[in-house]
Amino acid sequence: MTDFTTLTNPCSGVAFSAGITGVGGYLPEGVVTNQMLASRLDTDHDWITSRTGILERRIADESQSTSDLAVEAGSRALRSAANPEVQALVLATTTPDFRCPATAPYVAARMGLGKIPAFDVSAVCSGFLYATSVAVAYVNSGHFDSVLVIAAEKFSTLIDPNDRNTACLFGDGAGSVVISKVPVGTGGQILAHAIHSDGELESLIKVKGGGSRYPLSPHETVNRPRSDYFLGMQGREVFAAATASMSASVSDIISTAGWELDDLDWLIAHQANRRILNLVCKSLDIPPEKACVHLDEVGNTAGASIPLLLAAKSRQFKPGDKLVLTSFGAGATWGALAMTWPALGTIEAP
Ligand code: ACO
C-alpha cells in the first residue's frame, strides 16, 4: 500500500509530514454566566455546574458574524507561525454567514490570502477534525505546503434562548491551526488521524428547518413549530454515544500512532460536558488531570472547541508532548488525531 503519510525531498533525502505550525483562538467579549441564565430560565447554577461543569460562556454580539470570529482566530494562528504563507483555507462551521455562498472565500479575502482555494466543511462539533484531515491530506500528498484550518461558530444563532435544555450548554468562538510540511520526527507532526460518521444517528442533534427539506420561507415558517428552527438534542443519548465514540477513537488512534496509553501527555477532547470527559478518562484509565478543560469558561463551542482549547492551554504543553485530539458531534460524526506538540512563537490568549 502506498504510504501517504510522509514525503521525501529528493535532493536532501529529508522526509516530511504534515504538522501543526501555528495555533490561534478568539472569543467574543460578551460573557453570559449561569446566574444570568438562571435569572430568565427555569434553571440554576448548581444544576448547570453539576450536570455539565460549565460556569459561563461567550456570546457574540449582533454585529459579529462567523466570518468575524474566523478572521480573528485565523490571523492569530498565522501570527504564531514562523512562516505565515498558506496555499488553501478550510473553514469548519455549522453557522456560515449565509446559506449561500460558503464563508471561507470571504474570510480568505478579508485576511488578504489572495485567490487561494477556500471552502467550508460541515461536521458540527467534529468540524475541526474533519477540516484538519482535509488539510493533512493536501500536505501529505504534496499538493500544498501549508493550509490554514479555521473552525468558527456563532452557535448561539442555532439555540433557542428560551430552551433550558440547550441554552446552558453552548457558546460562540473560533480556533485555528496552520498545517504545514514539517520534517518527520519534529514537534507538531500529525502521526495519525481518523474520522467517522453514522447517519443513522442523525436525529440525535438536529436543526430541522431552514434547509432544503423544510426550507425557510414565509409559508413554511408560519406553519412549522418554532422549535424546528433551533437546535434539538436528545441529551442522554448524545451523552452515551459521545462517551463511547470518543473512548474508542482515542484507544484506536493511540495504537495507530504506535503509542501506549501511558505515553499520552494530554487529552484534548471536544468540550461538551465535564462528565463526558471524566467518563472517557475512566473507561481508558487515563488520569483525569491529563484531560484539558476549558468548557467551564466557554461552554460547548461546537467545531471551535478543540483549536480553542489548544490555544487556551498552550502554555501547559512542552514541545514533544504527546497529544490526542478527539470529538463527537451531530451527524453523527466523530474522530481522533495523534500529534506531538510543536515549538511555536507566542500564542495569544483567546
Ligand atoms: N436546568 C434544570 N433542568 C434542566 C435543564 C436545566 N438547564 N436542562 C434540562 N433539564 C431537565 C430536563 O428537562 C429533564 O427533565 P425531565 O427529567 O423532567 O424530563 C432533566 O433535566 C434531564 O436530567 P438528566 O437526564 O439527569 O440530565 P443529564 O444528566 O443527562 O444532563 C445534559 C443533561 C447536560 C444535556 C447531558 O445529557 C449532556 O451533556 N448530554 C450531551 C450533550 C452534548 O454533548 N451535546 C453536544 C453534542 S455535540 C454537537 O454536535 C452539538
mmCIF file of C-alpha atoms and ligand atoms in Angstrom:
data_model
loop_
_atom_site.group_PDB
_atom_site.id
_atom_site.type_symbol
_atom_site.label_atom_id
_atom_site.label_comp_id
_atom_site.label_asym_id
_atom_site.label_seq_id
_atom_site.Cartn_x
_atom_site.Cartn_y
_atom_site.Cartn_z
ATOM 1 C CA MET A 1 0.000 0.000 0.000
ATOM 2 C CA THR A 2 1.277 3.491 -0.803
ATOM 3 C CA ASP A 3 2.458 5.435 2.243
ATOM 4 C CA PHE A 4 0.727 8.820 2.033
ATOM 5 C CA THR A 5 1.894 9.932 5.470
ATOM 6 C CA THR A 6 5.378 11.125 4.519
ATOM 7 C CA LEU A 7 7.095 12.788 1.555
ATOM 8 C CA THR A 8 10.826 12.711 0.903
ATOM 9 C CA ASN A 9 12.726 15.636 -0.591
ATOM 10 C CA PRO A 10 14.677 14.014 -3.479
ATOM 11 C CA CYS A 11 17.625 16.480 -3.051
ATOM 12 C CA SER A 12 18.103 16.409 0.726
ATOM 13 C CA GLY A 13 16.627 12.972 1.451
ATOM 14 C CA VAL A 14 14.727 14.571 4.379
ATOM 15 C CA ALA A 15 11.300 13.031 4.979
ATOM 16 C CA PHE A 16 8.410 15.440 5.562
ATOM 17 C CA SER A 17 4.963 15.008 7.006
ATOM 18 C CA ALA A 18 2.019 17.250 7.895
ATOM 19 C CA GLY A 19 2.319 19.031 11.223
ATOM 20 C CA ILE A 20 0.840 21.915 13.172
ATOM 21 C CA THR A 21 2.975 25.052 12.826
ATOM 22 C CA GLY A 22 0.611 27.729 14.145
ATOM 23 C CA VAL A 23 -2.273 27.993 16.625
ATOM 24 C CA GLY A 24 -4.768 30.768 17.373
ATOM 25 C CA GLY A 25 -8.065 31.240 19.173
ATOM 26 C CA TYR A 26 -10.601 34.029 19.507
ATOM 27 C CA LEU A 27 -13.509 34.522 21.907
ATOM 28 C CA PRO A 28 -16.114 37.280 21.665
ATOM 29 C CA GLU A 29 -16.234 39.613 24.654
ATOM 30 C CA GLY A 30 -19.794 39.089 25.884
ATOM 31 C CA VAL A 31 -19.899 36.807 28.945
ATOM 32 C CA VAL A 32 -23.111 35.012 29.935
ATOM 33 C CA THR A 33 -22.874 33.433 33.387
ATOM 34 C CA ASN A 34 -25.048 30.660 34.793
ATOM 35 C CA GLN A 35 -26.597 33.220 37.118
ATOM 36 C CA MET A 36 -27.595 35.375 34.154
ATOM 37 C CA LEU A 37 -29.323 32.365 32.537
ATOM 38 C CA ALA A 38 -30.997 31.405 35.827
ATOM 39 C CA SER A 39 -32.478 34.914 36.084
ATOM 40 C CA ARG A 40 -34.626 34.276 32.976
ATOM 41 C CA LEU A 41 -34.892 30.464 32.625
ATOM 42 C CA ASP A 42 -36.181 27.665 34.853
ATOM 43 C CA THR A 43 -32.667 26.533 35.803
ATOM 44 C CA ASP A 44 -29.986 27.266 38.392
ATOM 45 C CA HIS A 45 -26.213 27.485 38.699
ATOM 46 C CA ASP A 46 -25.958 24.221 40.662
ATOM 47 C CA TRP A 47 -27.900 22.209 38.055
ATOM 48 C CA ILE A 48 -25.730 23.525 35.231
ATOM 49 C CA THR A 49 -22.386 23.042 37.001
ATOM 50 C CA SER A 50 -23.205 19.623 38.427
ATOM 51 C CA ARG A 51 -24.566 18.285 35.096
ATOM 52 C CA THR A 52 -22.057 19.942 32.740
ATOM 53 C CA GLY A 53 -19.153 21.686 34.533
ATOM 54 C CA ILE A 54 -19.941 24.922 32.654
ATOM 55 C CA LEU A 55 -19.732 28.198 34.623
ATOM 56 C CA GLU A 56 -20.033 30.722 31.805
ATOM 57 C CA ARG A 57 -19.907 31.049 28.035
ATOM 58 C CA ARG A 58 -19.100 33.789 25.492
ATOM 59 C CA ILE A 59 -21.794 35.042 23.145
ATOM 60 C CA ALA A 60 -21.003 37.168 20.079
ATOM 61 C CA ASP A 61 -22.978 40.378 19.741
ATOM 62 C CA GLU A 62 -25.296 41.218 16.863
ATOM 63 C CA SER A 63 -22.558 42.996 14.934
ATOM 64 C CA GLN A 64 -20.354 39.884 14.798
ATOM 65 C CA SER A 65 -20.894 37.002 12.399
ATOM 66 C CA THR A 66 -18.975 33.745 11.990
ATOM 67 C CA SER A 67 -16.573 35.310 9.480
ATOM 68 C CA ASP A 68 -15.577 37.985 12.031
ATOM 69 C CA LEU A 69 -14.677 35.302 14.574
ATOM 70 C CA ALA A 70 -12.875 33.280 11.901
ATOM 71 C CA VAL A 71 -10.727 36.215 10.697
ATOM 72 C CA GLU A 72 -9.577 36.916 14.284
ATOM 73 C CA ALA A 73 -8.667 33.290 15.035
ATOM 74 C CA GLY A 74 -7.038 32.680 11.657
ATOM 75 C CA SER A 75 -4.938 35.863 11.898
ATOM 76 C CA ARG A 76 -3.708 34.819 15.349
ATOM 77 C CA ALA A 77 -2.738 31.347 14.077
ATOM 78 C CA LEU A 78 -0.749 32.905 11.212
ATOM 79 C CA ARG A 79 0.967 35.323 13.638
ATOM 80 C CA SER A 80 2.158 32.378 15.770
ATOM 81 C CA ALA A 81 3.610 30.539 12.747
ATOM 82 C CA ALA A 82 7.219 31.011 11.643
ATOM 83 C CA ASN A 83 6.004 31.040 8.024
ATOM 84 C CA PRO A 84 2.548 32.616 7.517
ATOM 85 C CA GLU A 85 2.273 31.647 3.834
ATOM 86 C CA VAL A 86 -0.680 29.318 3.134
ATOM 87 C CA GLN A 87 -1.988 27.943 -0.158
ATOM 88 C CA ALA A 88 -5.533 26.970 0.937
ATOM 89 C CA LEU A 89 -8.120 27.701 3.611
ATOM 90 C CA VAL A 90 -10.528 25.115 5.035
ATOM 91 C CA LEU A 91 -13.207 26.577 7.311
ATOM 92 C CA ALA A 92 -15.235 24.304 9.583
ATOM 93 C CA THR A 93 -18.520 25.878 10.575
ATOM 94 C CA THR A 94 -22.124 24.996 11.345
ATOM 95 C CA THR A 95 -23.139 28.650 11.184
ATOM 96 C CA PRO A 96 -21.950 30.132 7.862
ATOM 97 C CA ASP A 97 -22.593 33.844 7.390
ATOM 98 C CA PHE A 98 -25.079 32.938 4.623
ATOM 99 C CA ARG A 99 -26.762 29.750 3.388
ATOM 100 C CA CYS A 100 -25.094 30.549 0.057
ATOM 101 C CA PRO A 101 -22.193 31.093 -0.642
ATOM 102 C CA ALA A 102 -19.672 29.419 1.657
ATOM 103 C CA THR A 103 -17.986 31.675 4.231
ATOM 104 C CA ALA A 104 -14.366 30.606 3.608
ATOM 105 C CA PRO A 105 -13.735 32.657 0.407
ATOM 106 C CA TYR A 106 -14.855 35.842 2.187
ATOM 107 C CA VAL A 107 -12.618 35.020 5.177
ATOM 108 C CA ALA A 108 -9.651 34.393 2.844
ATOM 109 C CA ALA A 109 -10.281 37.715 1.079
ATOM 110 C CA ARG A 110 -10.570 39.638 4.352
ATOM 111 C CA MET A 111 -7.328 38.065 5.581
ATOM 112 C CA GLY A 112 -5.553 39.079 2.359
ATOM 113 C CA LEU A 113 -4.671 35.476 1.494
ATOM 114 C CA GLY A 114 -5.026 36.040 -2.253
ATOM 115 C CA LYS A 115 -7.018 33.902 -4.664
ATOM 116 C CA ILE A 116 -6.362 30.618 -2.884
ATOM 117 C CA PRO A 117 -8.874 27.747 -2.749
ATOM 118 C CA ALA A 118 -11.150 28.329 0.226
ATOM 119 C CA PHE A 119 -14.149 26.239 1.200
ATOM 120 C CA ASP A 120 -16.377 25.280 4.131
ATOM 121 C CA VAL A 121 -16.604 21.883 5.806
ATOM 122 C CA SER A 122 -19.699 20.979 7.822
ATOM 123 C CA ALA A 123 -19.332 18.333 10.533
ATOM 124 C CA VAL A 124 -20.640 20.304 13.560
ATOM 125 C CA CYS A 125 -18.589 19.508 16.689
ATOM 126 C CA SER A 126 -16.215 17.287 14.668
ATOM 127 C CA GLY A 127 -15.741 20.039 12.088
ATOM 128 C CA PHE A 128 -12.221 20.854 13.201
ATOM 129 C CA LEU A 129 -11.033 17.237 12.916
ATOM 130 C CA TYR A 130 -12.730 16.894 9.514
ATOM 131 C CA ALA A 131 -11.196 20.141 8.202
ATOM 132 C CA THR A 132 -7.805 19.163 9.589
ATOM 133 C CA SER A 133 -7.938 15.772 7.907
ATOM 134 C CA VAL A 134 -8.505 17.549 4.553
ATOM 135 C CA ALA A 135 -5.528 19.834 5.218
ATOM 136 C CA VAL A 136 -3.323 16.900 6.271
ATOM 137 C CA ALA A 137 -4.243 15.023 3.071
ATOM 138 C CA TYR A 138 -3.320 18.097 0.974
ATOM 139 C CA VAL A 139 0.056 18.435 2.691
ATOM 140 C CA ASN A 140 0.929 14.738 2.850
ATOM 141 C CA SER A 141 0.095 14.308 -0.843
ATOM 142 C CA GLY A 142 2.422 17.181 -1.729
ATOM 143 C CA HIS A 143 -0.456 19.212 -3.202
ATOM 144 C CA PHE A 144 0.131 22.173 -0.856
ATOM 145 C CA ASP A 145 2.946 23.019 1.554
ATOM 146 C CA SER A 146 0.720 24.817 4.023
ATOM 147 C CA VAL A 147 -3.023 25.047 4.702
ATOM 148 C CA LEU A 148 -4.909 27.265 7.148
ATOM 149 C CA VAL A 149 -7.663 25.478 9.079
ATOM 150 C CA ILE A 150 -10.204 27.601 10.947
ATOM 151 C CA ALA A 151 -13.179 26.388 12.983
ATOM 152 C CA ALA A 152 -15.598 29.202 13.781
ATOM 153 C CA GLU A 153 -19.069 29.046 15.265
ATOM 154 C CA LYS A 154 -21.667 31.633 16.158
ATOM 155 C CA PHE A 155 -23.537 28.665 17.575
ATOM 156 C CA SER A 156 -25.819 30.888 19.643
ATOM 157 C CA THR A 157 -27.726 31.604 16.403
ATOM 158 C CA LEU A 158 -28.918 27.960 16.390
ATOM 159 C CA ILE A 159 -30.016 27.971 20.018
ATOM 160 C CA ASP A 160 -33.455 28.923 21.312
ATOM 161 C CA PRO A 161 -32.620 31.336 24.146
ATOM 162 C CA ASN A 162 -35.782 30.130 25.938
ATOM 163 C CA ASP A 163 -34.889 26.410 25.809
ATOM 164 C CA ARG A 164 -33.170 25.458 29.065
ATOM 165 C CA ASN A 165 -32.137 22.099 27.552
ATOM 166 C CA THR A 166 -29.675 23.762 25.190
ATOM 167 C CA ALA A 167 -29.260 27.437 26.160
ATOM 168 C CA CYS A 168 -26.965 26.498 29.074
ATOM 169 C CA LEU A 169 -24.651 24.348 27.013
ATOM 170 C CA PHE A 170 -23.376 26.293 24.038
ATOM 171 C CA GLY A 171 -21.186 29.331 23.359
ATOM 172 C CA ASP A 172 -19.537 31.150 20.444
ATOM 173 C CA GLY A 173 -15.866 31.200 19.466
ATOM 174 C CA ALA A 174 -13.229 30.324 16.888
ATOM 175 C CA GLY A 175 -9.932 28.462 16.751
ATOM 176 C CA SER A 176 -7.377 27.923 14.036
ATOM 177 C CA VAL A 177 -4.226 25.982 13.154
ATOM 178 C CA VAL A 178 -1.698 26.146 10.347
ATOM 179 C CA ILE A 179 -0.924 22.703 8.883
ATOM 180 C CA SER A 180 2.409 22.618 7.065
ATOM 181 C CA LYS A 181 5.147 20.279 5.880
ATOM 182 C CA VAL A 182 7.467 19.526 8.836
ATOM 183 C CA PRO A 183 10.487 17.215 8.950
ATOM 184 C CA VAL A 184 9.482 13.772 10.232
ATOM 185 C CA GLY A 185 10.297 13.376 13.930
ATOM 186 C CA THR A 186 9.990 17.082 14.765
ATOM 187 C CA GLY A 187 7.363 18.560 17.121
ATOM 188 C CA GLY A 188 3.948 19.282 15.693
ATOM 189 C CA GLN A 189 3.903 16.202 13.480
ATOM 190 C CA ILE A 190 0.486 14.628 12.997
ATOM 191 C CA LEU A 191 1.188 10.928 13.399
ATOM 192 C CA ALA A 192 -2.298 9.542 12.838
ATOM 193 C CA HIS A 193 -5.817 10.813 12.199
ATOM 194 C CA ALA A 194 -9.179 9.139 11.692
ATOM 195 C CA ILE A 195 -12.718 10.437 11.112
ATOM 196 C CA HIS A 196 -16.036 8.560 11.140
ATOM 197 C CA SER A 197 -19.778 9.096 10.676
ATOM 198 C CA ASP A 198 -23.086 7.319 11.227
ATOM 199 C CA GLY A 199 -26.101 8.971 9.612
ATOM 200 C CA GLU A 200 -28.391 6.545 11.479
ATOM 201 C CA LEU A 201 -27.802 8.848 14.453
ATOM 202 C CA GLU A 202 -28.893 11.956 12.520
ATOM 203 C CA SER A 203 -31.878 12.658 14.772
ATOM 204 C CA LEU A 204 -29.801 12.926 17.979
ATOM 205 C CA ILE A 205 -28.823 16.554 17.345
ATOM 206 C CA LYS A 206 -30.628 18.475 14.651
ATOM 207 C CA VAL A 207 -31.940 21.799 13.403
ATOM 208 C CA LYS A 208 -34.875 20.640 11.266
ATOM 209 C CA GLY A 209 -35.928 23.804 9.489
ATOM 210 C CA GLY A 210 -34.123 26.141 7.118
ATOM 211 C CA GLY A 211 -32.545 23.542 4.803
ATOM 212 C CA SER A 212 -33.847 22.015 1.560
ATOM 213 C CA ARG A 213 -36.072 19.509 3.415
ATOM 214 C CA TYR A 214 -38.048 22.232 5.218
ATOM 215 C CA PRO A 215 -36.985 25.460 3.501
ATOM 216 C CA LEU A 216 -37.069 28.775 5.217
ATOM 217 C CA SER A 217 -39.983 30.502 3.535
ATOM 218 C CA PRO A 218 -42.763 32.740 4.809
ATOM 219 C CA HIS A 219 -45.245 29.876 4.270
ATOM 220 C CA GLU A 220 -43.143 27.170 5.981
ATOM 221 C CA THR A 221 -42.088 29.403 8.839
ATOM 222 C CA VAL A 222 -45.634 30.181 9.921
ATOM 223 C CA ASN A 223 -46.798 26.577 9.518
ATOM 224 C CA ARG A 224 -43.942 24.815 11.326
ATOM 225 C CA PRO A 225 -43.296 24.913 15.076
ATOM 226 C CA ARG A 226 -40.794 27.480 16.321
ATOM 227 C CA SER A 227 -38.650 24.669 17.782
ATOM 228 C CA ASP A 228 -37.899 23.370 14.252
ATOM 229 C CA TYR A 229 -35.730 26.424 13.635
ATOM 230 C CA PHE A 230 -33.499 25.814 16.653
ATOM 231 C CA LEU A 231 -31.193 23.003 17.720
ATOM 232 C CA GLY A 232 -32.959 19.999 19.204
ATOM 233 C CA MET A 233 -30.937 17.445 21.117
ATOM 234 C CA GLN A 234 -31.564 14.087 22.784
ATOM 235 C CA GLY A 235 -29.178 14.826 25.644
ATOM 236 C CA ARG A 236 -28.905 11.395 27.305
ATOM 237 C CA GLU A 237 -28.456 9.539 24.001
ATOM 238 C CA VAL A 238 -25.831 12.070 22.855
ATOM 239 C CA PHE A 239 -24.055 11.686 26.173
ATOM 240 C CA ALA A 240 -23.828 7.886 25.780
ATOM 241 C CA ALA A 241 -22.813 7.992 22.095
ATOM 242 C CA ALA A 242 -20.206 10.721 22.675
ATOM 243 C CA THR A 243 -18.597 8.837 25.547
ATOM 244 C CA ALA A 244 -18.436 5.521 23.654
ATOM 245 C CA SER A 245 -17.254 7.024 20.344
ATOM 246 C CA MET A 246 -14.551 9.244 21.813
ATOM 247 C CA SER A 247 -13.239 6.452 24.075
ATOM 248 C CA ALA A 248 -12.964 4.037 21.125
ATOM 249 C CA SER A 249 -11.405 6.718 18.879
ATOM 250 C CA VAL A 250 -8.758 7.626 21.451
ATOM 251 C CA SER A 251 -7.842 3.997 22.042
ATOM 252 C CA ASP A 252 -7.606 3.276 18.282
ATOM 253 C CA ILE A 253 -5.564 6.369 17.421
ATOM 254 C CA ILE A 254 -3.066 5.675 20.200
ATOM 255 C CA SER A 255 -2.351 2.236 18.731
ATOM 256 C CA THR A 256 -2.236 3.604 15.157
ATOM 257 C CA ALA A 257 0.359 6.167 16.317
ATOM 258 C CA GLY A 258 2.404 3.330 17.854
ATOM 259 C CA TRP A 259 1.977 4.691 21.384
ATOM 260 C CA GLU A 260 0.868 3.089 24.641
ATOM 261 C CA LEU A 261 -1.903 4.764 26.694
ATOM 262 C CA ASP A 262 0.680 5.684 29.334
ATOM 263 C CA ASP A 263 2.637 7.653 26.702
ATOM 264 C CA LEU A 264 -0.188 10.181 26.404
ATOM 265 C CA ASP A 265 0.597 13.573 27.944
ATOM 266 C CA TRP A 266 -2.647 15.443 27.126
ATOM 267 C CA LEU A 267 -6.160 14.519 26.066
ATOM 268 C CA ILE A 268 -7.736 17.332 24.037
ATOM 269 C CA ALA A 269 -11.368 16.247 23.871
ATOM 270 C CA HIS A 270 -14.311 18.201 22.463
ATOM 271 C CA GLN A 271 -15.578 20.391 25.307
ATOM 272 C CA ALA A 272 -19.237 19.376 25.653
ATOM 273 C CA ASN A 273 -19.573 18.181 29.197
ATOM 274 C CA ARG A 274 -17.165 17.639 32.109
ATOM 275 C CA ARG A 275 -18.833 14.326 32.963
ATOM 276 C CA ILE A 276 -18.238 13.035 29.421
ATOM 277 C CA LEU A 277 -14.524 13.904 29.761
ATOM 278 C CA ASN A 278 -14.351 12.133 33.132
ATOM 279 C CA LEU A 279 -16.029 9.008 31.742
ATOM 280 C CA VAL A 280 -13.734 8.861 28.704
ATOM 281 C CA CYS A 281 -10.733 9.067 31.053
ATOM 282 C CA LYS A 282 -12.195 6.455 33.380
ATOM 283 C CA SER A 283 -13.029 3.996 30.606
ATOM 284 C CA LEU A 284 -9.453 4.202 29.267
ATOM 285 C CA ASP A 285 -7.719 4.531 32.642
ATOM 286 C CA ILE A 286 -6.300 7.961 31.701
ATOM 287 C CA PRO A 287 -5.573 10.150 34.775
ATOM 288 C CA PRO A 288 -8.268 12.897 34.655
ATOM 289 C CA GLU A 289 -5.644 15.641 35.098
ATOM 290 C CA LYS A 290 -4.373 14.769 31.602
ATOM 291 C CA ALA A 291 -7.724 15.875 30.127
ATOM 292 C CA CYS A 292 -7.515 19.607 29.354
ATOM 293 C CA VAL A 293 -10.628 21.544 30.397
ATOM 294 C CA HIS A 294 -11.816 24.880 29.057
ATOM 295 C CA LEU A 295 -15.582 24.302 29.000
ATOM 296 C CA ASP A 296 -16.007 25.874 32.423
ATOM 297 C CA GLU A 297 -15.137 29.253 30.828
ATOM 298 C CA VAL A 298 -16.601 28.884 27.328
ATOM 299 C CA GLY A 299 -19.189 26.075 27.256
ATOM 300 C CA ASN A 300 -19.554 23.966 24.130
ATOM 301 C CA THR A 301 -18.265 25.981 21.166
ATOM 302 C CA ALA A 302 -19.019 23.113 18.743
ATOM 303 C CA GLY A 303 -16.387 22.808 15.973
ATOM 304 C CA ALA A 304 -14.239 25.546 17.505
ATOM 305 C CA SER A 305 -13.747 23.810 20.844
ATOM 306 C CA ILE A 306 -10.601 21.771 20.064
ATOM 307 C CA PRO A 307 -8.443 24.522 18.487
ATOM 308 C CA LEU A 308 -9.694 26.990 21.121
ATOM 309 C CA LEU A 309 -8.579 24.543 23.809
ATOM 310 C CA LEU A 310 -5.155 24.198 22.147
ATOM 311 C CA ALA A 311 -4.756 27.976 22.094
ATOM 312 C CA ALA A 312 -6.043 28.491 25.639
ATOM 313 C CA LYS A 313 -3.905 25.761 27.242
ATOM 314 C CA SER A 314 -0.799 26.061 25.042
ATOM 315 C CA ARG A 315 1.373 27.229 27.961
ATOM 316 C CA GLN A 316 0.847 23.828 29.627
ATOM 317 C CA PHE A 317 2.329 21.919 26.703
ATOM 318 C CA LYS A 318 6.047 21.323 26.117
ATOM 319 C CA PRO A 319 7.490 20.735 22.646
ATOM 320 C CA GLY A 320 7.378 16.985 22.005
ATOM 321 C CA ASP A 321 4.451 16.306 24.374
ATOM 322 C CA LYS A 322 2.108 13.642 23.014
ATOM 323 C CA LEU A 323 -1.447 14.894 22.445
ATOM 324 C CA VAL A 324 -4.592 13.106 21.307
ATOM 325 C CA LEU A 325 -7.455 15.243 19.971
ATOM 326 C CA THR A 326 -10.948 13.723 19.832
ATOM 327 C CA SER A 327 -14.509 14.845 19.160
ATOM 328 C CA PHE A 328 -18.109 13.710 18.739
ATOM 329 C CA GLY A 329 -20.799 15.801 17.112
ATOM 330 C CA ALA A 330 -24.051 15.954 15.211
ATOM 331 C CA GLY A 331 -24.343 13.812 12.109
ATOM 332 C CA ALA A 332 -23.201 11.788 13.972
ATOM 333 C CA THR A 333 -19.543 12.479 13.288
ATOM 334 C CA TRP A 334 -16.522 11.665 15.404
ATOM 335 C CA GLY A 335 -12.786 11.076 15.182
ATOM 336 C CA ALA A 336 -9.344 11.458 16.711
ATOM 337 C CA LEU A 337 -5.863 12.688 15.876
ATOM 338 C CA ALA A 338 -2.471 11.954 17.459
ATOM 339 C CA MET A 339 0.251 14.615 17.344
ATOM 340 C CA THR A 340 3.294 15.909 19.154
ATOM 341 C CA TRP A 341 3.309 19.491 20.387
ATOM 342 C CA PRO A 342 5.388 21.893 18.260
ATOM 343 C CA ALA A 343 7.775 24.677 19.316
ATOM 344 C CA LEU A 344 5.767 27.761 18.327
ATOM 345 C CA GLY A 345 6.015 31.521 18.553
ATOM 346 C CA THR A 346 3.832 33.360 21.054
ATOM 347 C CA ILE A 347 0.269 32.103 21.075
ATOM 348 C CA GLU A 348 -2.067 34.945 22.009
ATOM 349 C CA ALA A 349 -4.644 34.198 24.721
ATOM 350 C CA PRO A 350 -8.056 33.685 23.067
HETATM 351 N N1 ACO B 1 -31.881 23.251 34.298
HETATM 352 C C1 ACO B 1 -32.669 22.434 35.003
HETATM 353 N N2 ACO B 1 -33.195 21.300 34.486
HETATM 354 C C2 ACO B 1 -32.873 21.006 33.216
HETATM 355 C C3 ACO B 1 -32.046 21.814 32.445
HETATM 356 C C4 ACO B 1 -31.550 22.978 33.009
HETATM 357 N N3 ACO B 1 -30.755 23.819 32.338
HETATM 358 N N4 ACO B 1 -31.907 21.268 31.223
HETATM 359 C C5 ACO B 1 -32.627 20.132 31.237
HETATM 360 N N5 ACO B 1 -33.213 19.976 32.418
HETATM 361 C C6 ACO B 1 -34.080 18.908 32.845
HETATM 362 C C7 ACO B 1 -34.745 18.248 31.657
HETATM 363 O O1 ACO B 1 -35.936 18.922 31.328
HETATM 364 C C8 ACO B 1 -35.019 16.861 32.200
HETATM 365 O O2 ACO B 1 -36.176 16.935 32.957
HETATM 366 P P1 ACO B 1 -37.214 15.677 32.995
HETATM 367 O O3 ACO B 1 -36.434 14.526 33.505
HETATM 368 O O4 ACO B 1 -38.294 16.149 33.888
HETATM 369 O O5 ACO B 1 -37.622 15.486 31.579
HETATM 370 C C9 ACO B 1 -33.863 16.636 33.115
HETATM 371 O O6 ACO B 1 -33.302 17.908 33.463
HETATM 372 C C10 ACO B 1 -32.768 15.820 32.467
HETATM 373 O O7 ACO B 1 -31.988 15.411 33.532
HETATM 374 P P2 ACO B 1 -30.862 14.363 33.312
HETATM 375 O O8 ACO B 1 -31.235 13.313 32.305
HETATM 376 O O9 ACO B 1 -30.406 13.883 34.639
HETATM 377 O O10 ACO B 1 -29.745 15.279 32.686
HETATM 378 P P3 ACO B 1 -28.394 14.764 32.221
HETATM 379 O O11 ACO B 1 -27.618 14.318 33.382
HETATM 380 O O12 ACO B 1 -28.480 13.849 31.049
HETATM 381 O O13 ACO B 1 -27.761 16.129 31.676
HETATM 382 C C11 ACO B 1 -27.252 17.114 29.602
HETATM 383 C C12 ACO B 1 -28.366 16.740 30.564
HETATM 384 C C13 ACO B 1 -26.343 18.112 30.270
HETATM 385 C C14 ACO B 1 -27.873 17.745 28.359
HETATM 386 C C15 ACO B 1 -26.444 15.869 29.243
HETATM 387 O O14 ACO B 1 -27.315 14.836 28.819
HETATM 388 C C16 ACO B 1 -25.429 16.121 28.181
HETATM 389 O O15 ACO B 1 -24.489 16.860 28.356
HETATM 390 N N6 ACO B 1 -25.548 15.472 27.035
HETATM 391 C C17 ACO B 1 -24.585 15.615 25.979
HETATM 392 C C18 ACO B 1 -24.804 16.928 25.293
HETATM 393 C C19 ACO B 1 -23.739 17.161 24.286
HETATM 394 O O16 ACO B 1 -22.652 16.659 24.386
HETATM 395 N N7 ACO B 1 -24.102 17.926 23.293
HETATM 396 C C20 ACO B 1 -23.193 18.321 22.309
HETATM 397 C C21 ACO B 1 -23.095 17.348 21.238
HETATM 398 S S1 ACO B 1 -22.107 17.979 20.057
HETATM 399 C C22 ACO B 1 -22.894 18.821 18.835
HETATM 400 O O17 ACO B 1 -22.668 18.446 17.749
HETATM 401 C C23 ACO B 1 -23.816 19.909 19.047
#
